[in-house]
Tab-separated table of C-alpha atoms in Angstrom:
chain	number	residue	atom	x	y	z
A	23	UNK	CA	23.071	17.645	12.946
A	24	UNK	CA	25.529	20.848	12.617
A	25	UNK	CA	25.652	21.169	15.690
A	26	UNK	CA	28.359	19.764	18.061
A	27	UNK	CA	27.541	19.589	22.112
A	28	UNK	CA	30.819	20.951	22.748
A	29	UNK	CA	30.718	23.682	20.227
A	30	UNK	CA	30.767	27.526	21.505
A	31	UNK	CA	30.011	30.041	19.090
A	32	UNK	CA	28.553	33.470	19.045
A	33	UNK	CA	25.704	34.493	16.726
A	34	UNK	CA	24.210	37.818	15.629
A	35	UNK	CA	21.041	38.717	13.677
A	36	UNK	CA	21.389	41.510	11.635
A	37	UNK	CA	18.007	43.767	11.397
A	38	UNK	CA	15.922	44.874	8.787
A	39	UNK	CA	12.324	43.658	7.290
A	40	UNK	CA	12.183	40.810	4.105
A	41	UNK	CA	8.929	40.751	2.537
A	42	UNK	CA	9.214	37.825	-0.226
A	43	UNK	CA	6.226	36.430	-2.129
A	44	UNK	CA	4.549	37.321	-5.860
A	45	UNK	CA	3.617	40.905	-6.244
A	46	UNK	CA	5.171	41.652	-3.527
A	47	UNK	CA	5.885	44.961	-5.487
A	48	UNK	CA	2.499	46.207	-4.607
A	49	UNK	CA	3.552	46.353	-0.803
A	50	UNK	CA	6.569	49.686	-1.609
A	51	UNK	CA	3.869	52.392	-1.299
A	52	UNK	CA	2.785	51.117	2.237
A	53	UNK	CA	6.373	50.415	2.935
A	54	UNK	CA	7.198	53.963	2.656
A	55	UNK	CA	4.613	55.029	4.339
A	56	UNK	CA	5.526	53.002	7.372
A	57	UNK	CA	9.206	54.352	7.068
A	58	UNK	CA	8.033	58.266	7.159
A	59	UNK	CA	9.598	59.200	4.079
A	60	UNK	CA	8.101	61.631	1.951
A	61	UNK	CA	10.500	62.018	-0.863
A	62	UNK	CA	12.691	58.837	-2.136
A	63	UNK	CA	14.647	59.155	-4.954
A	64	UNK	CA	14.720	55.763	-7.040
A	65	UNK	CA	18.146	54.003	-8.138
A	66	UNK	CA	18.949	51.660	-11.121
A	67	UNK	CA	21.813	50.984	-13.632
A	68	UNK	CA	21.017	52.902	-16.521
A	69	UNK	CA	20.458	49.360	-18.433
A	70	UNK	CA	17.078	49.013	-15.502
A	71	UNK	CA	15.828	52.627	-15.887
A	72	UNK	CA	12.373	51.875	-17.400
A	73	UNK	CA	12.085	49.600	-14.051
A	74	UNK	CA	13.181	52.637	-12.293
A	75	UNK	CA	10.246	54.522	-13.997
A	76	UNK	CA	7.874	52.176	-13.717
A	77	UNK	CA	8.834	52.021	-9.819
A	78	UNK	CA	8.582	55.718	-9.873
A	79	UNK	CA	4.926	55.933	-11.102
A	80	UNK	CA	3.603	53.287	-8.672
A	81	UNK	CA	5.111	55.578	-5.659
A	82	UNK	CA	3.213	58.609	-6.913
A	83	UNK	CA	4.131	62.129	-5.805
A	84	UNK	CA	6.168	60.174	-3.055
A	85	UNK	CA	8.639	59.702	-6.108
A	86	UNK	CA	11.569	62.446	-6.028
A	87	UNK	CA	13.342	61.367	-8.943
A	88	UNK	CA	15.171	59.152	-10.788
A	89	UNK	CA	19.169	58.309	-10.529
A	90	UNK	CA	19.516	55.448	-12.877
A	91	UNK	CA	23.927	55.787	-12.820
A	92	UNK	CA	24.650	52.445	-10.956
A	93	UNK	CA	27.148	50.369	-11.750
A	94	UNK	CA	29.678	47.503	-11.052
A	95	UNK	CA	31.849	47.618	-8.344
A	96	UNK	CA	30.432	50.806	-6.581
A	97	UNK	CA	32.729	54.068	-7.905
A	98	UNK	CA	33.248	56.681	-4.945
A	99	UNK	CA	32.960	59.470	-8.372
A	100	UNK	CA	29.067	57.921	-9.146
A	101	UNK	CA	28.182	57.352	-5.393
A	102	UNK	CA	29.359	61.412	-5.371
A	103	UNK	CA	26.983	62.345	-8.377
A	104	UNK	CA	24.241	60.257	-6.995
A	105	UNK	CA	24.795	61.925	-3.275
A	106	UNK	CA	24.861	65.452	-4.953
A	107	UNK	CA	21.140	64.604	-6.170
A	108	UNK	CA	19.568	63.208	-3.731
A	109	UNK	CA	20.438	67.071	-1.720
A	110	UNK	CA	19.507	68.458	-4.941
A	111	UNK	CA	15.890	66.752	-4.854
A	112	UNK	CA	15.675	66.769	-0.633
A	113	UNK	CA	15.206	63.352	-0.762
A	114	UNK	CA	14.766	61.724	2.571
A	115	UNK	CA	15.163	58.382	1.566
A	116	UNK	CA	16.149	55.548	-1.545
A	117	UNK	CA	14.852	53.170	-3.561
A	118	UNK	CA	17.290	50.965	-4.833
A	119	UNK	CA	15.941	48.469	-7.880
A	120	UNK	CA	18.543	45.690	-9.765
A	121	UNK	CA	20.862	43.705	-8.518
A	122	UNK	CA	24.379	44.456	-6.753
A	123	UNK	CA	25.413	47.311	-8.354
A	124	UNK	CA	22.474	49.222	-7.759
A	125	UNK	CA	22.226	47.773	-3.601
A	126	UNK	CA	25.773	48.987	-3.390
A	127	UNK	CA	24.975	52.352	-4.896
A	128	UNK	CA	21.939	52.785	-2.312
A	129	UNK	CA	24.215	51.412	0.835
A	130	UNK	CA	27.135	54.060	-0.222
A	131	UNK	CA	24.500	56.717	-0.326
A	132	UNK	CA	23.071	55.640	3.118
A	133	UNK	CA	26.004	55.544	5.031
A	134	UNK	CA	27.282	58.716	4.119
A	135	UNK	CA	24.027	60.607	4.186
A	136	UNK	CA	21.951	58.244	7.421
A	137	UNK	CA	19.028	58.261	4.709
A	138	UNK	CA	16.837	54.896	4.896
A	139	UNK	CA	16.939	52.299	2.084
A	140	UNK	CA	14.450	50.266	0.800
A	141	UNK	CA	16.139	47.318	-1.961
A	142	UNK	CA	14.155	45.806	-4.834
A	143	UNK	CA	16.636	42.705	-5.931
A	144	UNK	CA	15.308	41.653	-9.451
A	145	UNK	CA	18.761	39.455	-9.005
A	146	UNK	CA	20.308	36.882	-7.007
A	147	UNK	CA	23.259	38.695	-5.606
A	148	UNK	CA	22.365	39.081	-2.085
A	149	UNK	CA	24.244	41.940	-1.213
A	150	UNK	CA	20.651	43.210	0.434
A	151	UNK	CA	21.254	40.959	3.453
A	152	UNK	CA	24.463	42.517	4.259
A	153	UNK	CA	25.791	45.481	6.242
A	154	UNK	CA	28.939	45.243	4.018
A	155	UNK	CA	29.844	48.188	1.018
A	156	UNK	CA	32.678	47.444	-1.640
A	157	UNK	CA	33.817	50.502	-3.128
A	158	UNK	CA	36.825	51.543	-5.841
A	159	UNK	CA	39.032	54.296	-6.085
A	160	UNK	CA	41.550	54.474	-8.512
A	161	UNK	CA	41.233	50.921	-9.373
A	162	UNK	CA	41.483	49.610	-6.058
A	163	UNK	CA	38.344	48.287	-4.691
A	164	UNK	CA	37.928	48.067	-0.485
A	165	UNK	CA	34.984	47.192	2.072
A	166	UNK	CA	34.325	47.964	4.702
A	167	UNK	CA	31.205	47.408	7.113
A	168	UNK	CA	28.871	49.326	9.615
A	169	UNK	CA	25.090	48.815	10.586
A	170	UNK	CA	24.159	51.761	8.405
A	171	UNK	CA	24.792	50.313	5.443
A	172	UNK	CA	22.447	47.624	6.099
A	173	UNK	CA	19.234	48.552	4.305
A	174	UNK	CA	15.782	48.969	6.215
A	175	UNK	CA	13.574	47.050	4.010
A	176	UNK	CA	13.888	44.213	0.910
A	177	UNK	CA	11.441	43.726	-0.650
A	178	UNK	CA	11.565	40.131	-2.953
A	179	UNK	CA	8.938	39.691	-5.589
A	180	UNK	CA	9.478	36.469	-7.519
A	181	UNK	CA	7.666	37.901	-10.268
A	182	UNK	CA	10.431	40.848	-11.265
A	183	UNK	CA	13.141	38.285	-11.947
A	184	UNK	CA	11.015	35.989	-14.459
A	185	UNK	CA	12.860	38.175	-17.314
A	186	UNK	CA	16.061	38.053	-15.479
A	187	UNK	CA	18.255	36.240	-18.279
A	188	UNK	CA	19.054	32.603	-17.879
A	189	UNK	CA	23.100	32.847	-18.144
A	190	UNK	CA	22.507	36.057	-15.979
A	191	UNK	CA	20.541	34.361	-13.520
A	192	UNK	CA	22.922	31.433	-13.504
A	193	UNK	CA	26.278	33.580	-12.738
A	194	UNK	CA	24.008	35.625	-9.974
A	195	UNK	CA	22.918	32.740	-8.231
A	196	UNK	CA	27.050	30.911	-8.346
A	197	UNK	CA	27.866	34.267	-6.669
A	198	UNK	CA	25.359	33.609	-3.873
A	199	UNK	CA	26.394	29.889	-3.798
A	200	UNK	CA	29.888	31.580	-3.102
A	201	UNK	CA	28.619	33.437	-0.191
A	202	UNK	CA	26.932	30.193	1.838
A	203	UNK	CA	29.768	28.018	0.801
A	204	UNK	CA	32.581	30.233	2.688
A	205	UNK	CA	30.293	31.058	5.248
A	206	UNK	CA	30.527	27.191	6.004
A	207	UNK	CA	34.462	27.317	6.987
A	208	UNK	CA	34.348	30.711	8.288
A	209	UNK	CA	36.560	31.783	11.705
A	210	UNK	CA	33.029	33.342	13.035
A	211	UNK	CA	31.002	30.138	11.549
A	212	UNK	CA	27.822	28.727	14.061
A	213	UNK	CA	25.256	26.323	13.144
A	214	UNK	CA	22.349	28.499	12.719
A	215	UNK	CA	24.320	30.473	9.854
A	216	UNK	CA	25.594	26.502	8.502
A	217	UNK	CA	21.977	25.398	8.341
A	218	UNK	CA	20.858	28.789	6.057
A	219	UNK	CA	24.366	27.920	4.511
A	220	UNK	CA	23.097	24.362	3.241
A	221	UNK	CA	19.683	25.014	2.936
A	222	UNK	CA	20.571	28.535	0.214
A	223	UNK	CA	22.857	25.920	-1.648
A	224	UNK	CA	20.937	23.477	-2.140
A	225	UNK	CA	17.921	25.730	-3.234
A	226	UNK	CA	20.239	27.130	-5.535
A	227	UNK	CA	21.949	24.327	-7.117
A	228	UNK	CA	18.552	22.856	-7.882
A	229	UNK	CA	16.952	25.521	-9.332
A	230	UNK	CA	19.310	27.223	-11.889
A	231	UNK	CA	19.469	24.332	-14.285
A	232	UNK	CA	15.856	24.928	-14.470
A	233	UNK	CA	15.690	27.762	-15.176
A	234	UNK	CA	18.470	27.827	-17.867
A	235	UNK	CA	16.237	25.205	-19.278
A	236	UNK	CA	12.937	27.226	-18.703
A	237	UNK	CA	13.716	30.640	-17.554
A	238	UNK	CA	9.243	31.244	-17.275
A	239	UNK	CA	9.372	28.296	-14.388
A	240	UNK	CA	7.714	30.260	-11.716
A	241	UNK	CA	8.777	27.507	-8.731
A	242	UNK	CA	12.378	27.335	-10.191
A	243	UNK	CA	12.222	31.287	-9.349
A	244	UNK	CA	11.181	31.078	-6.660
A	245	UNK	CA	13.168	28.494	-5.166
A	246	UNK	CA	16.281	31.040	-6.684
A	247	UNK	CA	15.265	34.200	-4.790
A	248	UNK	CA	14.545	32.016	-1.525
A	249	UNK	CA	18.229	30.525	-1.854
A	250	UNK	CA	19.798	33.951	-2.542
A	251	UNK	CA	18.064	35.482	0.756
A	252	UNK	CA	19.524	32.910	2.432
A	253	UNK	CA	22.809	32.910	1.102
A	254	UNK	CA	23.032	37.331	1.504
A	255	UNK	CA	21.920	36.224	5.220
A	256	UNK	CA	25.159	34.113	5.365
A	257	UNK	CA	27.907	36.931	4.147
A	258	UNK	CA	26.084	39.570	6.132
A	259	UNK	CA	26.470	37.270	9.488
A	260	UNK	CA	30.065	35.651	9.301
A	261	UNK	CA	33.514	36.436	7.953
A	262	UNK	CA	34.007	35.426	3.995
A	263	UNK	CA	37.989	34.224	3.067
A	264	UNK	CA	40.065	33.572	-0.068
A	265	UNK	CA	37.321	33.698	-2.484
A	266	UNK	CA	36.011	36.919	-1.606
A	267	UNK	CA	39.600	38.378	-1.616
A	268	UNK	CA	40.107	37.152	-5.123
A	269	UNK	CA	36.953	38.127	-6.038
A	270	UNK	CA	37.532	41.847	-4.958
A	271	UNK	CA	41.064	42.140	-5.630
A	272	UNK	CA	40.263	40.562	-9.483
A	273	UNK	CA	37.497	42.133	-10.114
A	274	UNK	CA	38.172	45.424	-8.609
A	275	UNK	CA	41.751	45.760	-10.818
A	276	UNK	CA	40.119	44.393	-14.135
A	277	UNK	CA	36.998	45.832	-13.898
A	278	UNK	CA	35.565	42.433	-14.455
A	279	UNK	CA	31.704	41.819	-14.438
A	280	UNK	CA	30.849	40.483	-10.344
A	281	UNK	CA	29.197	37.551	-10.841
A	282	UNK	CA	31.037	36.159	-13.735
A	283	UNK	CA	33.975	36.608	-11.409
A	284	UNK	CA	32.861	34.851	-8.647
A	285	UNK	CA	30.949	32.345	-10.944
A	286	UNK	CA	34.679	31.230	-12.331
A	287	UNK	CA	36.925	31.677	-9.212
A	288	UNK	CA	34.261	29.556	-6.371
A	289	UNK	CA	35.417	26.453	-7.311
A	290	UNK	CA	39.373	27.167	-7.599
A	291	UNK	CA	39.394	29.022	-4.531
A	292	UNK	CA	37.232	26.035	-2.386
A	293	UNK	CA	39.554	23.521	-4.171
A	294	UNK	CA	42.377	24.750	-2.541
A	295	UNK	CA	40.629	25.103	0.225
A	296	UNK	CA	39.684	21.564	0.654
A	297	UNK	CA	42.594	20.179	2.365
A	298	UNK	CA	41.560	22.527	5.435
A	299	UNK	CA	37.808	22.562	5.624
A	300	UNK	CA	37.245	18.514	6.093
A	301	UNK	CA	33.945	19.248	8.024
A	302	UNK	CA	32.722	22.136	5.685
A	303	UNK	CA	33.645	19.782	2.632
A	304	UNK	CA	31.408	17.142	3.677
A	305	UNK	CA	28.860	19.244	4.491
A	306	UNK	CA	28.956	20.562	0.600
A	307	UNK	CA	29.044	17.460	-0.314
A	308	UNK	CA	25.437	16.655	1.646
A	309	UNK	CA	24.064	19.343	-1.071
A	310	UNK	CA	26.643	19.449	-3.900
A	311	UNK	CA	28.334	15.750	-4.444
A	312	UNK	CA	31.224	13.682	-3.667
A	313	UNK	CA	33.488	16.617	-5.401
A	314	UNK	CA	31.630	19.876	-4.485
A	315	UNK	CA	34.036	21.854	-6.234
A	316	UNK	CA	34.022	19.878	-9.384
A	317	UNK	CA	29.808	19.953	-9.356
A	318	UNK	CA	30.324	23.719	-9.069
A	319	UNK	CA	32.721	24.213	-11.983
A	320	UNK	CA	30.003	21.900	-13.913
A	321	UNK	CA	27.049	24.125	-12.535
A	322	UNK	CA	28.650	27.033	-13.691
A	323	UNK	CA	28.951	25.050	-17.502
A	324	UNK	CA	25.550	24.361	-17.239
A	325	UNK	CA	24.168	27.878	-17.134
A	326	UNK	CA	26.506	28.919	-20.249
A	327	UNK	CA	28.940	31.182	-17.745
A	328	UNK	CA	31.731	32.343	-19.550
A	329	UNK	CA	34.570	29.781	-19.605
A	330	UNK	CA	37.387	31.326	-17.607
A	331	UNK	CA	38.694	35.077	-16.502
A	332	UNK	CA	40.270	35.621	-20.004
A	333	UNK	CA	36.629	35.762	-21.529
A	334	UNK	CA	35.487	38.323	-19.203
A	335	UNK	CA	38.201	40.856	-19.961
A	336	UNK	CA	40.984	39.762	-17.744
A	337	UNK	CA	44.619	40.382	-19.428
A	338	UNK	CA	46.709	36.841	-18.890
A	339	UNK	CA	49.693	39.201	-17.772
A	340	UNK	CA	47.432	40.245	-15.086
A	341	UNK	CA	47.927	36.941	-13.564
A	342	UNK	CA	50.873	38.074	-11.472
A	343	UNK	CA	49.555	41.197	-10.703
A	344	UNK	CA	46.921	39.461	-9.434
A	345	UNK	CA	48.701	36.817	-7.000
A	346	UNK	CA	50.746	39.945	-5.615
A	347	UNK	CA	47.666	41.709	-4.741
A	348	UNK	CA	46.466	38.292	-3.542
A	349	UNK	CA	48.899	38.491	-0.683
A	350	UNK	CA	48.060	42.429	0.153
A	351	UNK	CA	45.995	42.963	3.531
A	352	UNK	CA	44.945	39.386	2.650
A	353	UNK	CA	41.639	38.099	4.438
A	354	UNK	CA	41.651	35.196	7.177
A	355	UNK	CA	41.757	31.357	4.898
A	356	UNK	CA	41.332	28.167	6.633
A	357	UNK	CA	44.526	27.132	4.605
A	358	UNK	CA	47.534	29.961	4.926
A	359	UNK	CA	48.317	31.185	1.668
A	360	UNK	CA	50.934	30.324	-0.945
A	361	UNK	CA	52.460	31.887	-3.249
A	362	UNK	CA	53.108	29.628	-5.802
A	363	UNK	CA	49.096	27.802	-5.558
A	364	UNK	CA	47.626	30.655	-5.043
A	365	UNK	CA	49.378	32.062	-8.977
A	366	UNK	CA	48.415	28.054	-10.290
A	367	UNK	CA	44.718	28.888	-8.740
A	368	UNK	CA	44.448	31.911	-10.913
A	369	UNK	CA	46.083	30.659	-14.090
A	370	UNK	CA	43.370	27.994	-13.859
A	371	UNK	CA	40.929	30.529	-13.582
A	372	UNK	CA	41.936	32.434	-16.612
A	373	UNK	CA	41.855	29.727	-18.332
A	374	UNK	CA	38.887	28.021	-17.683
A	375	UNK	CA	40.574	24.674	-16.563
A	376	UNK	CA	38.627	22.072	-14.327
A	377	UNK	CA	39.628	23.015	-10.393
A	378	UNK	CA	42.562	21.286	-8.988
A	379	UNK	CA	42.930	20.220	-5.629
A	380	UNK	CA	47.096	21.239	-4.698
């Protein structure tokens, strides 16, 4: 049981309507409808646009236009363009379809125009669940969070991420892992978000070496987008720590792809993390194995992720740079920081190396 007698905690639900299923897809027009909009203008990378079109034609005349400039990381510049055309179009709400990039592009437009949002995830990032926004400026990449980000409506249809590809879907469903997993030793944790926590993981864990094996397994899918809801549930309801600062500060500097980031920092960042979480360790190991971070840095092998931060794009002299911005407005960690780790952490990273536990 996760939870303790003694144990006071507080616990928030964060609003907003899930509709999850196959075909769900058919349920946007009604959707809509229920919302009052009139206009919405759809959003995609422009890698998803003939998604975006297709999505277009199945709203109708309810379809403003298209915006299909997402991408990584969230600029303030494309959020700008992409704000600029939705007043262009008098669109009176958004339709984001994709995976983070796109969600993050729809949130930044939401909370700085009060339009509604309705997200189509065709990945596993989870960012849909969350009132939370990274954005970058200048190569620095900050969040921030407010209920208006959080988006009205997701809608999950298994059947959109069947062609979602296998290494993609692999790295996408680590970065949810990495969501439930810090949500476990979190200063706001409670047992109701601990039990989603366990349950996303384990959904997770089993189903991505399935699909890498047979990305057409339906179940396998499905299992996926039920573990990522749960997971985005997790880092929309409790703090995040280290690895979510690495994540942000690494990827953000770099411009590294998000999942392959979090994908190769998790298990560093929960290894040296281990020494302070004993509860939250044994609970991963419940789901994970007797070394969860070990079985993570394995998972991540299975699904063909790319074998360290150097093979994303990540300059080894960027290693310091990294640890100092490490140590800059730094999140809340179970373990206090350290200088010297936290540089060994990333080095390991970069390289690729097995996680150590310091």
């Amino acid at each position: 049981m996760l939870f303790s007698p003694g144990q006071s905690f507080t616990y928030t639900a964060n609003p907003g309507r899930v509709i999850f299923g196959h075909g769900t897809i058919a349920q946007l027009p009604d959707e809509i409808e229920r919302l009052g909009l009139k206009r919405v203008l759809v959003l995609s990378t422009p890698f998803q646009r003939s998604e975006a079109e297709k999505l277009a034609q199945h709203i109708g005349e309810k379809a403003a236009g298209i915006f299909a400039g997402a991408v990584m990381h969230t600029p303030v510049n494309v959020t700008q363009d992409a704000v600029a055309v939705v007043n262009a179009l008098g669109a009176d709400g958004v339709v984001a379809i994709g995976g983070g990039s796109t969600t993050g592009l729809g949130k930044a437009i939401a909370v700085r125009t009060g339009l509604p949002q309705i997200v189509v995830p065709t990945t596993y990032a989870g960012s849909e669940m969350t009132p939370i926004l990274g954005e970058t400026s200048d190569g620095t990449k900050t969040t921030r969070s407010d209920p208006a980000i959080l988006p009205e409506v997701v809608i999950y249809d298994v059947d959109l991420t069947l062609g979602l590809p296998p290494m993609l879907s692999g790295t996408s469903g680590i970065n949810a892992i990495a969501h439930a997993a810090e949500a476990l030793y979190a200063w706001d944790r409670n047992p109701v978000i601990s039990l989603m926590a366990l349950e996303g993981i384990s959904a997770l864990s089993g189903a991505l070496p399935t699909i890498n094996h047979n990305p057409s397994d339906r179940d396998a899918r499905a299992a996926a987008l039920y573990g990522a809801w749960l997971c985005g549930i997790c880092l929309g309801a409790v703090g995040m720590a280290l690895h979510h600062k690495l994540c942000h500060v690494i990827g953000g500097t770099f411009d590294l792809p998000h999942a392959e980031t979090h994908t190769i920092i998790l298990p560093h960042a929960l290894a040296y993390n281990a020494p302070a979480i004993p509860e939250a360790w044994q609970q991963l190991q419940s789901v994970l194995g007797d070394d969860p971070a070990l079985a993570l840095h394995q998972l991540a092998l299975k699904v063909g992720a790319p074998h360290g931060l150097g093979a994303i794009g990540m300059p080894e002299e960027g290693i310091d740079e990294a640890t100092g911005r490490a140590f800059a407005n730094p999140y809340w960690n179970p373990r206090p920081l350290e200088e010297n780790p936290i540089r060994q952490l990333i080095a390991r990273a970069w390289q690729g190396a097995p996680p150590a536990k310091d």
